[in-house]
Structure formats: structure tokens, C-alpha cells
PDB file of N, CA and C in Angstrom:
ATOM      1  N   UNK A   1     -24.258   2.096   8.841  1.00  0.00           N
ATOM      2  CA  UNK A   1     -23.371   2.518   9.901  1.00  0.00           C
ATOM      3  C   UNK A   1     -22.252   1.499  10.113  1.00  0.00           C
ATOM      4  N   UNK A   2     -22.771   0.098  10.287  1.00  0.00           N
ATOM      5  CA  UNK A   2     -21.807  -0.716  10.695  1.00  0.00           C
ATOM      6  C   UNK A   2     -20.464  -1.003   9.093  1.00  0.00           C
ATOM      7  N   UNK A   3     -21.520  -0.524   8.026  1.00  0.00           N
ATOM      8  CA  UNK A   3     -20.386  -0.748   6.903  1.00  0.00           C
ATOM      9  C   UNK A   3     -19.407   0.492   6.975  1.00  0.00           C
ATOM     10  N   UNK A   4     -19.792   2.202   6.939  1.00  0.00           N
ATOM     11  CA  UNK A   4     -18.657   2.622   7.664  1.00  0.00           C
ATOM     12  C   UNK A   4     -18.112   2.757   8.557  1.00  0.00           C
ATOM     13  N   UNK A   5     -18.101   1.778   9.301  1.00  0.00           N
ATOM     14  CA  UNK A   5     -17.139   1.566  10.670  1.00  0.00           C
ATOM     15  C   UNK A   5     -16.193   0.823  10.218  1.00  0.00           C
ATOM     16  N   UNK A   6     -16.361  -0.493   8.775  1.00  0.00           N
ATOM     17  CA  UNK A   6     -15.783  -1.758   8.944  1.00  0.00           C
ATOM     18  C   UNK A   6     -14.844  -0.628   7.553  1.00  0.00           C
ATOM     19  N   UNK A   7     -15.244   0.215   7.149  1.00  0.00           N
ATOM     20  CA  UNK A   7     -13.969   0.910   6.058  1.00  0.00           C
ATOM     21  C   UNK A   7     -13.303   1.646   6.617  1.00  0.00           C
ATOM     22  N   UNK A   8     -13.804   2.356   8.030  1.00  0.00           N
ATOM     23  CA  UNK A   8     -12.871   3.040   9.014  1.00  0.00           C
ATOM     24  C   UNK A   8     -11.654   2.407   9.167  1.00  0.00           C
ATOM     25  N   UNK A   9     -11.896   1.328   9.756  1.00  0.00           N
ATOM     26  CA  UNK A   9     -11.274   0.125  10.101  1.00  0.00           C
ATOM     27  C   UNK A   9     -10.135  -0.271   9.293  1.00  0.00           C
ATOM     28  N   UNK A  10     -10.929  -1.004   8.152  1.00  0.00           N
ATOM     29  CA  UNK A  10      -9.777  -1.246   6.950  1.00  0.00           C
ATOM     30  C   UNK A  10      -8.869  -0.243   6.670  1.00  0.00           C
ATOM     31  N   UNK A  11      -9.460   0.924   6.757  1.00  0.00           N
ATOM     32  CA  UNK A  11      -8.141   2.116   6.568  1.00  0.00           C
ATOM     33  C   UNK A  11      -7.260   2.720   7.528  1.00  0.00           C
ATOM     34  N   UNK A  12      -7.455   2.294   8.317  1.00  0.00           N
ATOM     35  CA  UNK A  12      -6.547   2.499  10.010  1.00  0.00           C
ATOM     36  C   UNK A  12      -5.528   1.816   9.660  1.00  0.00           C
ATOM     37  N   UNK A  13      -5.854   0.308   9.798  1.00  0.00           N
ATOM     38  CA  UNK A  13      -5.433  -0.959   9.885  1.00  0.00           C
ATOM     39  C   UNK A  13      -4.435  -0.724   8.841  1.00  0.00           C
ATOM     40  N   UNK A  14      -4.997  -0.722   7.330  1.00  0.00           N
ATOM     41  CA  UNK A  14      -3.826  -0.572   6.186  1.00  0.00           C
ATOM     42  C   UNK A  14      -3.195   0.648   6.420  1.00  0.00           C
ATOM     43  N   UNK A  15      -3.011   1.415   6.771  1.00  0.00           N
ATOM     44  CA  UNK A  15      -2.041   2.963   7.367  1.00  0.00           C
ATOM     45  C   UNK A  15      -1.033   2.349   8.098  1.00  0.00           C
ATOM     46  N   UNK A  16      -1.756   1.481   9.635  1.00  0.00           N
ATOM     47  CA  UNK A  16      -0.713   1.460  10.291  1.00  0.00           C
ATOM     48  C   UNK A  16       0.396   0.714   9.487  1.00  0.00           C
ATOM     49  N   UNK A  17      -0.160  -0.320   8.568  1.00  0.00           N
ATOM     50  CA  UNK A  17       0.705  -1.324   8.114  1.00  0.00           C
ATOM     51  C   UNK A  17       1.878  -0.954   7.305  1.00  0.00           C
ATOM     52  N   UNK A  18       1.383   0.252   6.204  1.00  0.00           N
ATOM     53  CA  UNK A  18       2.089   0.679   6.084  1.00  0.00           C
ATOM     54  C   UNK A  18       3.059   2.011   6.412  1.00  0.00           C
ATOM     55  N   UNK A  19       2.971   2.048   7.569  1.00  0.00           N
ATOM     56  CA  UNK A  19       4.045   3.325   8.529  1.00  0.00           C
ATOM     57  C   UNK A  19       4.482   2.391   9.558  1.00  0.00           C
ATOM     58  N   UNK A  20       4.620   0.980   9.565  1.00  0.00           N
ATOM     59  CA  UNK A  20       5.198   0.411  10.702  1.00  0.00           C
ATOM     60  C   UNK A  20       6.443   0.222  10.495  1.00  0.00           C
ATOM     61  N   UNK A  21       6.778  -0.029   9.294  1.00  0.00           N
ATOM     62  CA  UNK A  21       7.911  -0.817   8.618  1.00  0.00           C
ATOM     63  C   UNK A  21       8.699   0.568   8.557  1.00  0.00           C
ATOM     64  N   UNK A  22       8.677   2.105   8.292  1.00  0.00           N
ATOM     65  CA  UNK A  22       9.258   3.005   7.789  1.00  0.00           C
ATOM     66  C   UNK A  22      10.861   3.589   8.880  1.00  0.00           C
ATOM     67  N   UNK A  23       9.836   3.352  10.472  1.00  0.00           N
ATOM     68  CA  UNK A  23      10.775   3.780  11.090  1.00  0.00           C
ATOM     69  C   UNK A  23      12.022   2.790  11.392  1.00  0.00           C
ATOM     70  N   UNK A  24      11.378   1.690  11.379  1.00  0.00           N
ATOM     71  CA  UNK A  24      12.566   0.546  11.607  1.00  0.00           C
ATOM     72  C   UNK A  24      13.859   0.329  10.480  1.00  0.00           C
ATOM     73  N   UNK A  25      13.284   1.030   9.277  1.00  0.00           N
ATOM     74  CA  UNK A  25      14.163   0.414   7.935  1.00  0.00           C
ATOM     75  C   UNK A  25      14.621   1.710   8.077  1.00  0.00           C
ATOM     76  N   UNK A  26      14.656   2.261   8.604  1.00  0.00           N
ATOM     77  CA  UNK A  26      15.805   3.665   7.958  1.00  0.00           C
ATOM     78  C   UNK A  26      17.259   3.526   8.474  1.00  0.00           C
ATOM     79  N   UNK A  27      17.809   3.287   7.943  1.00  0.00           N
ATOM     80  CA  UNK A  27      19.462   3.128   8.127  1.00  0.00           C
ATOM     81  C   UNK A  27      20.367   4.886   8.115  1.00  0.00           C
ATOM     82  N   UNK A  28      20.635   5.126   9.531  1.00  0.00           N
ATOM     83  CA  UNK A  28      21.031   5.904   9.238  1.00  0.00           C
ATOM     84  C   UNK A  28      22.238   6.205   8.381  1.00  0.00           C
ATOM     85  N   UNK A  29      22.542   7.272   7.560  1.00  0.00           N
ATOM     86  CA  UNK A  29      24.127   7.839   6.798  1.00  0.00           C
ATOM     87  C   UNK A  29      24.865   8.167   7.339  1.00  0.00           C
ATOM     88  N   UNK A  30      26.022   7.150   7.309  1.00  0.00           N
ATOM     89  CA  UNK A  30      27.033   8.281   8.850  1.00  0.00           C
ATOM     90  C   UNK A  30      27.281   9.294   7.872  1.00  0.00           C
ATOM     91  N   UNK A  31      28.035  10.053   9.061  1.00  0.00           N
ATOM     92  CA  UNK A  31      28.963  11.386   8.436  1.00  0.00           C
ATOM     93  C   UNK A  31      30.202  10.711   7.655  1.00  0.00           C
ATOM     94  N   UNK A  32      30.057  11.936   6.812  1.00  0.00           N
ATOM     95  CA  UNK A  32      31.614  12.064   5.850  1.00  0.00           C
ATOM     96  C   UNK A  32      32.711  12.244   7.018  1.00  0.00           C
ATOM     97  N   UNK A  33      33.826  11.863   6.764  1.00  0.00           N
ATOM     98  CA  UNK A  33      34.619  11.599   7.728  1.00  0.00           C
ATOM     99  C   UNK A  33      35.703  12.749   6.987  1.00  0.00           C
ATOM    100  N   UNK A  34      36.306  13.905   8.627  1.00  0.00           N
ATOM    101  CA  UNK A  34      36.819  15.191   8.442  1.00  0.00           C
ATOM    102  C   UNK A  34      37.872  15.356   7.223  1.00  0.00           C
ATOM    103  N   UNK A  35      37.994  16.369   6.682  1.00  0.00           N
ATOM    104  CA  UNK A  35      39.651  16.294   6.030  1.00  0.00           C
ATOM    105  C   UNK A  35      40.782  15.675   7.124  1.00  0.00           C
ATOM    106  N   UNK A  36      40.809  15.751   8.278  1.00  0.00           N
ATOM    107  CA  UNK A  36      41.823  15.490   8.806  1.00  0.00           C
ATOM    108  C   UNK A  36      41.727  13.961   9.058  1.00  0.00           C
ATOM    109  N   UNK A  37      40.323  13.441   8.901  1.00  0.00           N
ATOM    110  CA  UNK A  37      40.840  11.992   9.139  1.00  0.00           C
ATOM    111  C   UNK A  37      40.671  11.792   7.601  1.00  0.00           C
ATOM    112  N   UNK A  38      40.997  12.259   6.510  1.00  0.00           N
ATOM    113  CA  UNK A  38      41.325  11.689   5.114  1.00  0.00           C
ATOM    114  C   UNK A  38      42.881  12.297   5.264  1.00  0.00           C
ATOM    115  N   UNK A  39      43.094  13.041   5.258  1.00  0.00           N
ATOM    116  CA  UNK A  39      44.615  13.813   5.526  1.00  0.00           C
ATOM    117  C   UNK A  39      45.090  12.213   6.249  1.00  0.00           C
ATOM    118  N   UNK A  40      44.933  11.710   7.460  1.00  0.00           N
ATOM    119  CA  UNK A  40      45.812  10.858   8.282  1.00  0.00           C
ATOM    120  C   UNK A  40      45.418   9.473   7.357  1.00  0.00           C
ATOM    121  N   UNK A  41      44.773   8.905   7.327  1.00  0.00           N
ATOM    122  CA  UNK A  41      44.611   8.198   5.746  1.00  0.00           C
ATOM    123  C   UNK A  41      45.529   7.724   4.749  1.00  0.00           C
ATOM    124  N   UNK A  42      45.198   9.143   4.123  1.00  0.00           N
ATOM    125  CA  UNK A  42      46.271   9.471   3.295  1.00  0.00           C
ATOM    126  C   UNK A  42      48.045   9.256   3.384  1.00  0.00           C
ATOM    127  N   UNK A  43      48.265   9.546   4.505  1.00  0.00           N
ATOM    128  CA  UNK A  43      49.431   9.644   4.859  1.00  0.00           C
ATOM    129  C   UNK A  43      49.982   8.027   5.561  1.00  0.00           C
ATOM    130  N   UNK A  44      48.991   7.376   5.714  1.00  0.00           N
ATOM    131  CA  UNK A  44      49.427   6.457   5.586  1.00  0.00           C
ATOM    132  C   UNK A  44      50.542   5.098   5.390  1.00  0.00           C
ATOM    133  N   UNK A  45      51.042   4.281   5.653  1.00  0.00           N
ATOM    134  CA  UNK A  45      52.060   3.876   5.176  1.00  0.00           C
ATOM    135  C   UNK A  45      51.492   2.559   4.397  1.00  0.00           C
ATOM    136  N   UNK A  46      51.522   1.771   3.091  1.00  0.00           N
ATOM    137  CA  UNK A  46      50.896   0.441   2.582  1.00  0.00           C
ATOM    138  C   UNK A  46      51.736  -0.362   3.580  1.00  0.00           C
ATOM    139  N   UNK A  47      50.908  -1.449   3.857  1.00  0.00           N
ATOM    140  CA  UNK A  47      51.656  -2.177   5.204  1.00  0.00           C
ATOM    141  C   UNK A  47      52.084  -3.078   4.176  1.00  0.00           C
ATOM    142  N   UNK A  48      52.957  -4.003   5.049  1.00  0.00           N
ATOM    143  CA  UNK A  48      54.228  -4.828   4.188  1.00  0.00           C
ATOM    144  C   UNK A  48      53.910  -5.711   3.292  1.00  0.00           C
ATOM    145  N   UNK A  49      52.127  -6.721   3.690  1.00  0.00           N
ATOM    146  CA  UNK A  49      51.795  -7.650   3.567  1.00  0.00           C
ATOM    147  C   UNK A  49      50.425  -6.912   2.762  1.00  0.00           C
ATOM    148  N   UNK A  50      49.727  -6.049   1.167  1.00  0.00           N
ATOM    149  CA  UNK A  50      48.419  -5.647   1.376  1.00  0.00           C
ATOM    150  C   UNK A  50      47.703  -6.934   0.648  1.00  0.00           C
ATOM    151  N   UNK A  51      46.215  -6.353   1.409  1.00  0.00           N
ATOM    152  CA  UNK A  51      45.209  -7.359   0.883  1.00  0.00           C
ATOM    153  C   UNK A  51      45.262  -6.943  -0.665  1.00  0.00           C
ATOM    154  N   UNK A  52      44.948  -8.071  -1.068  1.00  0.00           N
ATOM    155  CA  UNK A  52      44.409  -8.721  -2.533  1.00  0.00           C
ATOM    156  C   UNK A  52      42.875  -8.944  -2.605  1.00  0.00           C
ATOM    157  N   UNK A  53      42.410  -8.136  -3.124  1.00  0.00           N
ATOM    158  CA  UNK A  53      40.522  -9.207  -3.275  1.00  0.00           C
ATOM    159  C   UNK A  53      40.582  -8.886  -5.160  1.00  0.00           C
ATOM    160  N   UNK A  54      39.508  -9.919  -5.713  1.00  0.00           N
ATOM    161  CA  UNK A  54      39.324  -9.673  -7.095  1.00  0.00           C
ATOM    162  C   UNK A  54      38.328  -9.082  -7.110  1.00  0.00           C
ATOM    163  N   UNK A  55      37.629  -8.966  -6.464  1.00  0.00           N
ATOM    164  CA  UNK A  55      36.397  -7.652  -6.270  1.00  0.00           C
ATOM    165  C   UNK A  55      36.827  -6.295  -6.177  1.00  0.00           C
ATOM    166  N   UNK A  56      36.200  -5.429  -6.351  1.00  0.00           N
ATOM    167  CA  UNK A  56      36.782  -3.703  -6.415  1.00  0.00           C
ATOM    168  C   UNK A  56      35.825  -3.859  -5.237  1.00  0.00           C
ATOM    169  N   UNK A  57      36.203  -2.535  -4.157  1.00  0.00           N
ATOM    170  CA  UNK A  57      35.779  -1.907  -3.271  1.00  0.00           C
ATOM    171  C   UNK A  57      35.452  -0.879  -3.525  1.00  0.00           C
ATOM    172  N   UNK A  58      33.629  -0.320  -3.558  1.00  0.00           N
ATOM    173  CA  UNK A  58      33.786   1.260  -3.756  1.00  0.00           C
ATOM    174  C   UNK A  58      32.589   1.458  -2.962  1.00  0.00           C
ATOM    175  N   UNK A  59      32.715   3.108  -2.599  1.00  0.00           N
ATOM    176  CA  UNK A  59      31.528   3.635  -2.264  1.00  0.00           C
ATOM    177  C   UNK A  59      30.301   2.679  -1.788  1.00  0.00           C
ATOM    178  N   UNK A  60      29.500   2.661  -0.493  1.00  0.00           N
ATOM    179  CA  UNK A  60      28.707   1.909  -0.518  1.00  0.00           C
ATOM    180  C   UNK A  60      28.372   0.152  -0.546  1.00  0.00           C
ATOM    181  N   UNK A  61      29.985   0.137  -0.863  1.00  0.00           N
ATOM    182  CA  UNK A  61      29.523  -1.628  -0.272  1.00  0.00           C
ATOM    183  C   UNK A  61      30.363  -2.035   0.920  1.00  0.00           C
ATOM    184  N   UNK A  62      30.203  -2.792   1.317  1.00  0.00           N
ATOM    185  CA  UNK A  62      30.243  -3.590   2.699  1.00  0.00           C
ATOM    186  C   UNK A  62      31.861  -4.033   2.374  1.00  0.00           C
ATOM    187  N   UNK A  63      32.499  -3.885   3.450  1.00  0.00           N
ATOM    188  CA  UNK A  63      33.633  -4.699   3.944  1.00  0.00           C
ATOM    189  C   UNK A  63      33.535  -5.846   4.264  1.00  0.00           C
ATOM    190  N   UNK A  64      34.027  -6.974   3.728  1.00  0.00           N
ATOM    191  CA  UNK A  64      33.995  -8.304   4.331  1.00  0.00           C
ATOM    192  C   UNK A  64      34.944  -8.249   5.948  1.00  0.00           C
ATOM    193  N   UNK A  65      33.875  -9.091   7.099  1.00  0.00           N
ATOM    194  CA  UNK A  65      34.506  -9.181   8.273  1.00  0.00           C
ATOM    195  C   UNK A  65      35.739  -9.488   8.497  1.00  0.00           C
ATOM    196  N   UNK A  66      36.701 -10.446   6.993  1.00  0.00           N
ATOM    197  CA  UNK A  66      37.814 -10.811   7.502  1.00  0.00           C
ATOM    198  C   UNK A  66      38.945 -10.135   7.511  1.00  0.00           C
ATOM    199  N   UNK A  67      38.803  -8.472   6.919  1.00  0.00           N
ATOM    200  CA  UNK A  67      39.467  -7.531   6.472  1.00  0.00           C
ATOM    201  C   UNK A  67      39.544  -6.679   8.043  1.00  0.00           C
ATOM    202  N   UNK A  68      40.881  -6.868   8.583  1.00  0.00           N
ATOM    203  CA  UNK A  68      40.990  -6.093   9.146  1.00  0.00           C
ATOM    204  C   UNK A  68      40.712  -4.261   9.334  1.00  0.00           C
ATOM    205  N   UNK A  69      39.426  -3.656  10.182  1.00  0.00           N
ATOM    206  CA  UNK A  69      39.594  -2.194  10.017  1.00  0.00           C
ATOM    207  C   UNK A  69      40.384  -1.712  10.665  1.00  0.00           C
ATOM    208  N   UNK A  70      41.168  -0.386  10.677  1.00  0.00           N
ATOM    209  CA  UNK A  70      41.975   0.147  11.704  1.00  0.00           C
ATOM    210  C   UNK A  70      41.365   1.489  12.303  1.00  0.00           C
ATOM    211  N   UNK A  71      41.704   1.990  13.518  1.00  0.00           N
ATOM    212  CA  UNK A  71      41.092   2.828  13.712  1.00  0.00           C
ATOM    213  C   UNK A  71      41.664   4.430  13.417  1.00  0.00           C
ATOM    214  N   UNK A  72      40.659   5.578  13.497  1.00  0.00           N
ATOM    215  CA  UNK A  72      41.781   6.846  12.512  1.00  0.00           C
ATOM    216  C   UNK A  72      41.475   7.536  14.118  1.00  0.00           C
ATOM    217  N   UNK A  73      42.340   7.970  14.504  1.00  0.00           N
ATOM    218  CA  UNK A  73      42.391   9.019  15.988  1.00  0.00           C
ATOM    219  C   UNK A  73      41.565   9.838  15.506  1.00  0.00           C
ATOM    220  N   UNK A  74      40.799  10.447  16.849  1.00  0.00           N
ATOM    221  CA  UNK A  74      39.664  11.486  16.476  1.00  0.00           C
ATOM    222  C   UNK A  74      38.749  11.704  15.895  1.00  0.00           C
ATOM    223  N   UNK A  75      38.488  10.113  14.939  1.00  0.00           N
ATOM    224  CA  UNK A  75      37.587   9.768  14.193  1.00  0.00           C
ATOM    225  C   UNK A  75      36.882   8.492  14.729  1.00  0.00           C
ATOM    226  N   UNK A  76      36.081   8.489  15.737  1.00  0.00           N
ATOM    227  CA  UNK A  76      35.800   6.928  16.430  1.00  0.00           C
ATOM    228  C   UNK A  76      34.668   6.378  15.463  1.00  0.00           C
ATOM    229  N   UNK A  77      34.390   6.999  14.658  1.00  0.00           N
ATOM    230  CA  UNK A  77      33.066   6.814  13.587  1.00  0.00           C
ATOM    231  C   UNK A  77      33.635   5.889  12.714  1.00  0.00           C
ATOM    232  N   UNK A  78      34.858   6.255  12.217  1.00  0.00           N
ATOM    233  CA  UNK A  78      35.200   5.899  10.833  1.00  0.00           C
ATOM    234  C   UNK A  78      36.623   5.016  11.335  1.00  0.00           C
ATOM    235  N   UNK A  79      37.104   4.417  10.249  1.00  0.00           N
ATOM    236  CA  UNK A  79      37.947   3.275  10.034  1.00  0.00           C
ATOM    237  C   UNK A  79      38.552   3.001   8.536  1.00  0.00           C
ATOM    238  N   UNK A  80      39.568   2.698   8.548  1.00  0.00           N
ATOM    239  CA  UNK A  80      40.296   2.128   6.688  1.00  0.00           C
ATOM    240  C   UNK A  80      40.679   0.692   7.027  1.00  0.00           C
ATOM    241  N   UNK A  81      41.064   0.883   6.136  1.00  0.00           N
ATOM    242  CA  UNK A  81      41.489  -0.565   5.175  1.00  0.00           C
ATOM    243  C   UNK A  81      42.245  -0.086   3.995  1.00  0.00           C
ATOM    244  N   UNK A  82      43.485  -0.812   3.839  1.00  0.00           N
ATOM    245  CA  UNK A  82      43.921  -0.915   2.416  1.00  0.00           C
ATOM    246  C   UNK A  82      43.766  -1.979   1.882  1.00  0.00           C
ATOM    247  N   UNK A  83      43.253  -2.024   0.565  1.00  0.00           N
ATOM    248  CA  UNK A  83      42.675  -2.840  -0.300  1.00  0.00           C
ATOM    249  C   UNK A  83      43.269  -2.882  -1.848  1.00  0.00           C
ATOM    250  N   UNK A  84      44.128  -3.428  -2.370  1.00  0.00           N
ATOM    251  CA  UNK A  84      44.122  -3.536  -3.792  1.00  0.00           C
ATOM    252  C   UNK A  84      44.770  -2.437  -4.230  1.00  0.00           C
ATOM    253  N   UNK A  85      45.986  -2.108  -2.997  1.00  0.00           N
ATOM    254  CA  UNK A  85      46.673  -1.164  -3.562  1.00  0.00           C
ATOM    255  C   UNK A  85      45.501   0.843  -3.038  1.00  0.00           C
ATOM    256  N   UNK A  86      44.405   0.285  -2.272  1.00  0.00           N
ATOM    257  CA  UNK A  86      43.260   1.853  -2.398  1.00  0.00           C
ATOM    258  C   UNK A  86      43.141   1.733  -0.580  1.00  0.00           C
ATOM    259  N   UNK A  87      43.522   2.944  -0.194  1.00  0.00           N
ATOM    260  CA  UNK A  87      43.043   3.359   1.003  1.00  0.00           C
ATOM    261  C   UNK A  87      41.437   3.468   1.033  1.00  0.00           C
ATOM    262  N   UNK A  88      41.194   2.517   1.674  1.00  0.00           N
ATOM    263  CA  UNK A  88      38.873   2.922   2.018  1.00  0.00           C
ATOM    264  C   UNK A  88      39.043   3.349   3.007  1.00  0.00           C
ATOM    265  N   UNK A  89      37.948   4.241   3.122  1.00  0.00           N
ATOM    266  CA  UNK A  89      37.568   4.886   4.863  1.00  0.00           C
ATOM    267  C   UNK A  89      36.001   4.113   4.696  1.00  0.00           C
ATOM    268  N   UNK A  90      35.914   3.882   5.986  1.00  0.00           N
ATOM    269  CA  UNK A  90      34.234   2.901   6.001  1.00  0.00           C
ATOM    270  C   UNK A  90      34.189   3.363   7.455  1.00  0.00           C
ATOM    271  N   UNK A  91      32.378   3.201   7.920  1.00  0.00           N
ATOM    272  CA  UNK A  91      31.930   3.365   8.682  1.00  0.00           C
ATOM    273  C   UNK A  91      32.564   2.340   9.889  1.00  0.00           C
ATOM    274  N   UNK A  92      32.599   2.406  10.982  1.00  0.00           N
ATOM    275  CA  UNK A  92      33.777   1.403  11.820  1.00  0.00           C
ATOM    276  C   UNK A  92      32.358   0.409  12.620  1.00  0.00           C
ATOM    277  N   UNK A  93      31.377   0.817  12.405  1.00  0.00           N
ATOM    278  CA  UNK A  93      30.239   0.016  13.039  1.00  0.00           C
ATOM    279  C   UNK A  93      29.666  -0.709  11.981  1.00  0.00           C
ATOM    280  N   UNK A  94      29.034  -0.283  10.928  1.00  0.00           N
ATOM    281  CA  UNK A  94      28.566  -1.332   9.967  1.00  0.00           C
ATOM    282  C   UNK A  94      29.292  -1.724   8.734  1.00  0.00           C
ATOM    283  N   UNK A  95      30.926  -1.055   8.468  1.00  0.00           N
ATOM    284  CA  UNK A  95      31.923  -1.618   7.699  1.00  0.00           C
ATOM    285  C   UNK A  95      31.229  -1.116   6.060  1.00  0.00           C
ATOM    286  N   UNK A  96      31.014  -0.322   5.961  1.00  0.00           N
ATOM    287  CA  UNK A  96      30.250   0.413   4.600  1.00  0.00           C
ATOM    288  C   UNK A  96      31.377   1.020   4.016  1.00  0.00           C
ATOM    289  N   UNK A  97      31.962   1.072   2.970  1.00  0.00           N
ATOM    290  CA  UNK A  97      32.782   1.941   2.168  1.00  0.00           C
ATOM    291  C   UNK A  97      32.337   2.873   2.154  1.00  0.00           C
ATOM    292  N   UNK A  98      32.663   4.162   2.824  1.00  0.00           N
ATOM    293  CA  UNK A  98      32.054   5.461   2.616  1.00  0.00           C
ATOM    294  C   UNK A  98      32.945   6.571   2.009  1.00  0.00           C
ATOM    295  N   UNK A  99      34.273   6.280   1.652  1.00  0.00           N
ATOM    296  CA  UNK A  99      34.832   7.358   0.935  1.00  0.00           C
ATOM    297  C   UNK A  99      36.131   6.556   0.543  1.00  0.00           C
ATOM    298  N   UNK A 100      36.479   6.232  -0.913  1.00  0.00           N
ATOM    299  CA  UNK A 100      37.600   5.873  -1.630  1.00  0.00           C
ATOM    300  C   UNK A 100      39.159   6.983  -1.754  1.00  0.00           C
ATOM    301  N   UNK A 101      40.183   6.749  -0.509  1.00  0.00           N
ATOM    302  CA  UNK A 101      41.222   7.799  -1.261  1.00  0.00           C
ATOM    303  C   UNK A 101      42.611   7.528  -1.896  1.00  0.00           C
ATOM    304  N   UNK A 102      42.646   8.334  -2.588  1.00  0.00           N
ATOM    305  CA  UNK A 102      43.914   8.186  -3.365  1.00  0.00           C
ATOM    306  C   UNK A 102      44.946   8.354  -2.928  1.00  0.00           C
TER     307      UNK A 102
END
């Protein structure tokens, strides 16, 4: 009896351990950001002075903090940057490249 109590146990115990970690690590996906905030984007003007990095920016990686984001009206989610000659739209809270436009 007392040995299946102590495998009850062990298997609780290893469950919880592993479903503790699941809800905390999920990062949510923002949304794709509207045609109209790629349309305003787009339309854009390259400002006088653009950044230079020797790194490419794409899809999925992180904006460095020293890169100014700007904000797109009607889009409080999302944010650009011109980079290397490339309009990015990135998430405006965790700075994620989420859509490269031309």
C-alpha cells in the first residue's frame, strides 16, 4: 500500500513539474499588422539620416533598443523602423520583426 502511494506521488509530483513551466513560456504571436498599417508604411518617406546595421533584419528577430520605433496610427500594436534601406513593421512592445516591406 504504502509503495503505491509513494508512485502515486512520484507521478503527481513529475506531472506537475512538467505542466508548470508550459503556461509561463508561451509567448504570445501578435497579430499581423492591417493592410492599412503596411499601406502607411509603405508610403513612407526614408528619413534624411537612415540607419546602417551590418546585420540583416528579418522576420522574427529582435530590434536592438537603440533603433528608434515609430508609431503607425491605428495600429498601437505595431511600429517600423527603417533599416538598411527596408521598412520593418515589429511588434511595438517586444520589438520582434514581424513583417519585412518593400
Amino acid at each position: 500500500m504504502i509503495k503505491f502511494l509513494f508512485v502515486t506521488l512520484a507521478i503527481v509530483i513529475s506531472a506537475q513539474t512538467v505542466f508548470a513551466g508550459t503556461a509561463a513560456d508561451v509567448v504570445p504571436t501578435p497579430r499581423p499588422p492591417t493592410d492599412l498599417a503596411v499601406a502607411y508604411v509603405a508610403n513612407q518617406p526614408a528619413p534624411p539620416n537612415p540607419v546602417q546595421m551590418t546585420e540583416t533584419l528579418k522576420v522574427g528577430h529582435t530590434i536592438p533598443e537603440n533603433l528608434l520605433l515609430l508609431p503607425i496610427p491605428d495600429s498601437p500594436d505595431h511600429a517600423f523602423v527603417f533599416v538598411n534601406q527596408i521598412r520593418l513593421i515589429g511588434d511595438a512592445r517586444t520589438r520582434v520583426v514581424i513583417q519585412v516591406v518593400d
